Amino acid sequence: MTFGDGNAWGQGGFETTCAHSENSGSVDLLYAVRHGQSTANVAFATDTAIDSDDMAIGLTDLGERQAIAVGRWFASLDSDQVPDLVLCSPYLRAAQTWQLIEQELRAAERELPCHHIDQRLYDRHRGKLSHMPPSTVRERFPEELVQEAADPLGYRPPDGESFRDVADRLRGVVADLETDQRHHRVLIVAHDAIVLFLRQLLENLTDTAVLALAEAGLAGNGSITSWQRTANGYHLLAYDQRTHLPQH
């Protein structure tokens, strides 16, 4: 089975094969991890502009420690809970997060999952507003803020995409998971918007419920969200779990 338009990759380079046998079962357990803290996260928190290709933004030292902590959490699980497939955003900060998780699995001598870059898991693209601190947007593009406030999920920044666009590209990922007969436990390593709209699609949440989640706070860096498949679809086990993370 092929996921998305991306290539598969691993510590030894890109690969395209999966060792899991066909018709071995369905995806029963799904994890979603937000990447560790990135340099862009720090810049945004301090209302500072950053001039960088979004795909090339990497982890901070804290972000690396967060990713290692996530890896140790997965390495501590029973074998029937460790992911056997990883789908990763093509962005560097997500790839680095997965590589550090994989490092901890390897150190614990756990069986490593097959892993793929999935192009549909990239972060929400904010177009011309990418990496602009809130103060700059308010000063230079106040009309954009008015439009966003009027339609938070449907608003598209200039040359960017809306949150509904994010949800639309995730539908294909969820459809692939529904038909996957090779893997039982899947880990998605991506971004806060991906985690949020996975919740909407997997749990059939209304737009009002999604906006309430966003208002309460999006998934944090290095957090873990998980779902268990039931007869009625996916049931949320934990959202934005952070107890495993370092404090500094």
GROMACS .gro file of C-alpha atoms in nm, residues 9-201:
model
  193
    9TRP     CA    1   1.279   0.707   0.417
   10GLY     CA    2   1.487   0.577   0.704
   11GLN     CA    3   1.821   0.605   0.875
   12GLY     CA    4   1.989   0.434   0.583
   13GLY     CA    5   1.826   0.656   0.322
   14PHE     CA    6   1.508   0.641   0.118
   15GLU     CA    7   1.329   0.310   0.071
   16THR     CA    8   0.994   0.206  -0.064
   17THR     CA    9   0.928  -0.143   0.072
   18CYS     CA   10   0.726  -0.259   0.372
   19ALA     CA   11   0.809  -0.586   0.546
   20HIS     CA   12   0.461  -0.627   0.694
   21SER     CA   13   0.248  -0.891   0.527
   22GLU     CA   14  -0.071  -0.806   0.343
   23ASN     CA   15  -0.406  -0.877   0.507
   24SER     CA   16  -0.248  -0.898   0.853
   25GLY     CA   17  -0.514  -0.678   1.013
   26SER     CA   18  -0.635  -0.320   1.041
   27VAL     CA   19  -0.517  -0.005   1.216
   28ASP     CA   20  -0.641  -0.038   1.575
   29LEU     CA   21  -0.428   0.224   1.749
   30LEU     CA   22  -0.335   0.567   1.615
   31TYR     CA   23  -0.089   0.816   1.763
   32ALA     CA   24  -0.025   1.174   1.655
   33VAL     CA   25   0.283   1.361   1.778
   34ARG     CA   26   0.347   1.728   1.724
   35HIS     CA   27   0.712   1.798   1.641
   36GLY     CA   28   0.943   1.930   1.912
   37GLN     CA   29   0.993   2.302   1.965
   38SER     CA   30   1.128   2.471   1.651
   39THR     CA   31   1.314   2.796   1.596
   40ALA     CA   32   0.995   2.937   1.442
   41ASN     CA   33   0.796   2.850   1.757
   42VAL     CA   34   1.043   3.052   1.964
   43ALA     CA   35   1.031   3.345   1.721
   44PHE     CA   36   0.649   3.350   1.722
   45ALA     CA   37   0.636   3.336   2.103
   46THR     CA   38   0.863   3.640   2.122
   47ASP     CA   39   0.681   3.829   1.844
   48THR     CA   40   0.991   3.812   1.623
   49ALA     CA   41   1.000   3.775   1.246
   50ILE     CA   42   1.187   3.482   1.094
   51ASP     CA   43   1.305   3.464   0.735
   52SER     CA   44   1.330   3.097   0.641
   53ASP     CA   45   1.183   2.833   0.416
   54ASP     CA   46   0.909   2.675   0.626
   55MET     CA   47   1.016   2.327   0.523
   56ALA     CA   48   1.375   2.390   0.640
   57ILE     CA   49   1.302   2.510   0.995
   58GLY     CA   50   1.464   2.279   1.248
   59LEU     CA   51   1.437   2.196   1.616
   60THR     CA   52   1.583   2.394   1.903
   61ASP     CA   53   1.786   2.222   2.174
   62LEU     CA   54   1.469   2.197   2.380
   63GLY     CA   55   1.286   2.057   2.077
   64GLU     CA   56   1.547   1.783   2.046
   65ARG     CA   57   1.508   1.694   2.413
   66GLN     CA   58   1.132   1.683   2.371
   67ALA     CA   59   1.165   1.446   2.075
   68ILE     CA   60   1.400   1.221   2.272
   69ALA     CA   61   1.147   1.215   2.557
   70VAL     CA   62   0.875   1.112   2.311
   71GLY     CA   63   1.101   0.835   2.184
   72ARG     CA   64   1.163   0.707   2.536
   73TRP     CA   65   0.787   0.709   2.600
   74PHE     CA   66   0.725   0.492   2.296
   75ALA     CA   67   1.021   0.267   2.382
   76SER     CA   68   0.862   0.203   2.724
   77LEU     CA   69   0.537   0.069   2.578
   78ASP     CA   70   0.445  -0.296   2.555
   79SER     CA   71   0.527  -0.449   2.217
   80ASP     CA   72   0.160  -0.461   2.118
   81GLN     CA   73   0.140  -0.080   2.155
   82VAL     CA   74   0.457   0.031   1.974
   83PRO     CA   75   0.385   0.174   1.625
   84ASP     CA   76   0.454  -0.050   1.328
   85LEU     CA   77   0.412   0.234   1.076
   86VAL     CA   78   0.517   0.598   1.094
   87LEU     CA   79   0.381   0.866   0.861
   88CYS     CA   80   0.581   1.187   0.881
   89SER     CA   81   0.537   1.542   0.757
   90PRO     CA   82   0.795   1.643   0.492
   91TYR     CA   83   0.908   1.940   0.705
   92LEU     CA   84   1.254   1.921   0.864
   93ARG     CA   85   1.130   1.980   1.219
   94ALA     CA   86   0.898   1.680   1.193
   95ALA     CA   87   1.161   1.460   1.028
   96GLN     CA   88   1.413   1.547   1.299
   97THR     CA   89   1.152   1.463   1.564
   98TRP     CA   90   1.090   1.120   1.413
   99GLN     CA   91   1.462   1.050   1.375
  100LEU     CA   92   1.514   1.117   1.747
  101ILE     CA   93   1.215   0.897   1.835
  102GLU     CA   94   1.361   0.623   1.614
  103GLN     CA   95   1.698   0.664   1.787
  104GLU     CA   96   1.539   0.584   2.124
  105LEU     CA   97   1.349   0.285   1.984
  106ARG     CA   98   1.673   0.154   1.839
  107ALA     CA   99   1.861   0.209   2.168
  108ALA     CA  100   1.592   0.013   2.352
  109GLU     CA  101   1.622  -0.265   2.093
  110ARG     CA  102   1.257  -0.234   1.997
  111GLU     CA  103   1.138  -0.350   1.658
  112LEU     CA  104   1.146  -0.048   1.428
  113PRO     CA  105   0.837   0.054   1.232
  114CYS     CA  106   0.843   0.112   0.860
  115HIS     CA  107   0.825   0.484   0.789
  116HIS     CA  108   0.716   0.715   0.512
  117ILE     CA  109   0.715   1.082   0.434
  118ASP     CA  110   0.357   1.179   0.348
  119GLN     CA  111   0.329   1.507   0.161
  120ARG     CA  112  -0.028   1.557   0.282
  121LEU     CA  113   0.093   1.606   0.640
  122TYR     CA  114   0.269   1.941   0.589
  123ASP     CA  115   0.183   2.231   0.818
  124ARG     CA  116  -0.088   2.481   0.727
  125HIS     CA  117   0.062   2.713   0.465
  126ARG     CA  118   0.003   3.077   0.557
  127GLY     CA  119   0.125   3.215   0.225
  128LYS     CA  120   0.247   3.573   0.237
  129LEU     CA  121   0.182   3.585   0.612
  130SER     CA  122   0.418   3.296   0.688
  131HIS     CA  123   0.640   3.358   0.991
  132MET     CA  124   0.508   3.710   1.044
  133PRO     CA  125   0.470   3.788   1.415
  134PRO     CA  126   0.118   3.892   1.524
  135SER     CA  127   0.219   4.256   1.568
  136THR     CA  128   0.341   4.278   1.207
  137VAL     CA  129   0.020   4.126   1.072
  138ARG     CA  130  -0.186   4.371   1.278
  139GLU     CA  131   0.019   4.664   1.150
  140ARG     CA  132   0.054   4.571   0.782
  141PHE     CA  133  -0.254   4.359   0.709
  142PRO     CA  134  -0.536   4.458   0.946
  143GLU     CA  135  -0.794   4.367   0.681
  144GLU     CA  136  -0.669   4.007   0.687
  145LEU     CA  137  -0.736   3.984   1.059
  146VAL     CA  138  -1.093   4.107   1.001
  147GLN     CA  139  -1.149   3.839   0.737
  148GLU     CA  140  -1.000   3.570   0.958
  149ALA     CA  141  -1.217   3.668   1.253
  150ALA     CA  142  -1.527   3.647   1.032
  151ASP     CA  143  -1.449   3.291   0.914
  152PRO     CA  144  -1.168   3.130   1.119
  153LEU     CA  145  -1.183   2.791   0.946
  154GLY     CA  146  -1.251   2.909   0.592
  155TYR     CA  147  -1.018   3.210   0.581
  156ARG     CA  148  -0.723   3.182   0.338
  157PRO     CA  149  -0.423   3.414   0.379
  158PRO     CA  150  -0.288   3.557   0.051
  159ASP     CA  151  -0.133   3.266  -0.143
  160GLY     CA  152  -0.201   3.039   0.156
  161GLU     CA  153  -0.456   2.780   0.262
  162SER     CA  154  -0.744   2.768   0.505
  163PHE     CA  155  -0.793   2.523   0.789
  164ARG     CA  156  -1.065   2.361   0.579
  165ASP     CA  157  -0.798   2.300   0.314
  166VAL     CA  158  -0.589   2.123   0.578
  167ALA     CA  159  -0.886   1.904   0.668
  168ASP     CA  160  -0.951   1.826   0.302
  169ARG     CA  161  -0.601   1.691   0.240
  170LEU     CA  162  -0.618   1.489   0.561
  171ARG     CA  163  -0.927   1.307   0.438
  172GLY     CA  164  -0.707   1.103   0.206
  173VAL     CA  165  -0.477   1.008   0.494
  174VAL     CA  166  -0.772   0.892   0.705
  175ALA     CA  167  -0.913   0.700   0.408
  176ASP     CA  168  -0.578   0.521   0.368
  177LEU     CA  169  -0.579   0.427   0.735
  178GLU     CA  170  -0.930   0.286   0.699
  179THR     CA  171  -0.821   0.051   0.421
  180ASP     CA  172  -0.472  -0.036   0.548
  181GLN     CA  173  -0.448  -0.413   0.605
  182ARG     CA  174  -0.074  -0.426   0.683
  183HIS     CA  175  -0.042  -0.227   1.006
  184HIS     CA  176  -0.203  -0.230   1.349
  185ARG     CA  177  -0.048   0.075   1.516
  186VAL     CA  178   0.030   0.397   1.328
  187LEU     CA  179   0.222   0.704   1.443
  188ILE     CA  180   0.176   1.037   1.263
  189VAL     CA  181   0.452   1.295   1.328
  190ALA     CA  182   0.338   1.637   1.211
  191HIS     CA  183   0.198   1.972   1.329
  192ASP     CA  184  -0.064   2.118   1.563
  193ALA     CA  185  -0.311   2.186   1.281
  194ILE     CA  186  -0.276   1.825   1.164
  195VAL     CA  187  -0.352   1.696   1.515
  196LEU     CA  188  -0.653   1.926   1.546
  197PHE     CA  189  -0.813   1.824   1.219
  198LEU     CA  190  -0.736   1.456   1.269
  199ARG     CA  191  -0.952   1.495   1.575
  200GLN     CA  192  -1.231   1.646   1.370
  201LEU     CA  193  -1.220   1.372   1.105
   0.00000   0.00000   0.00000
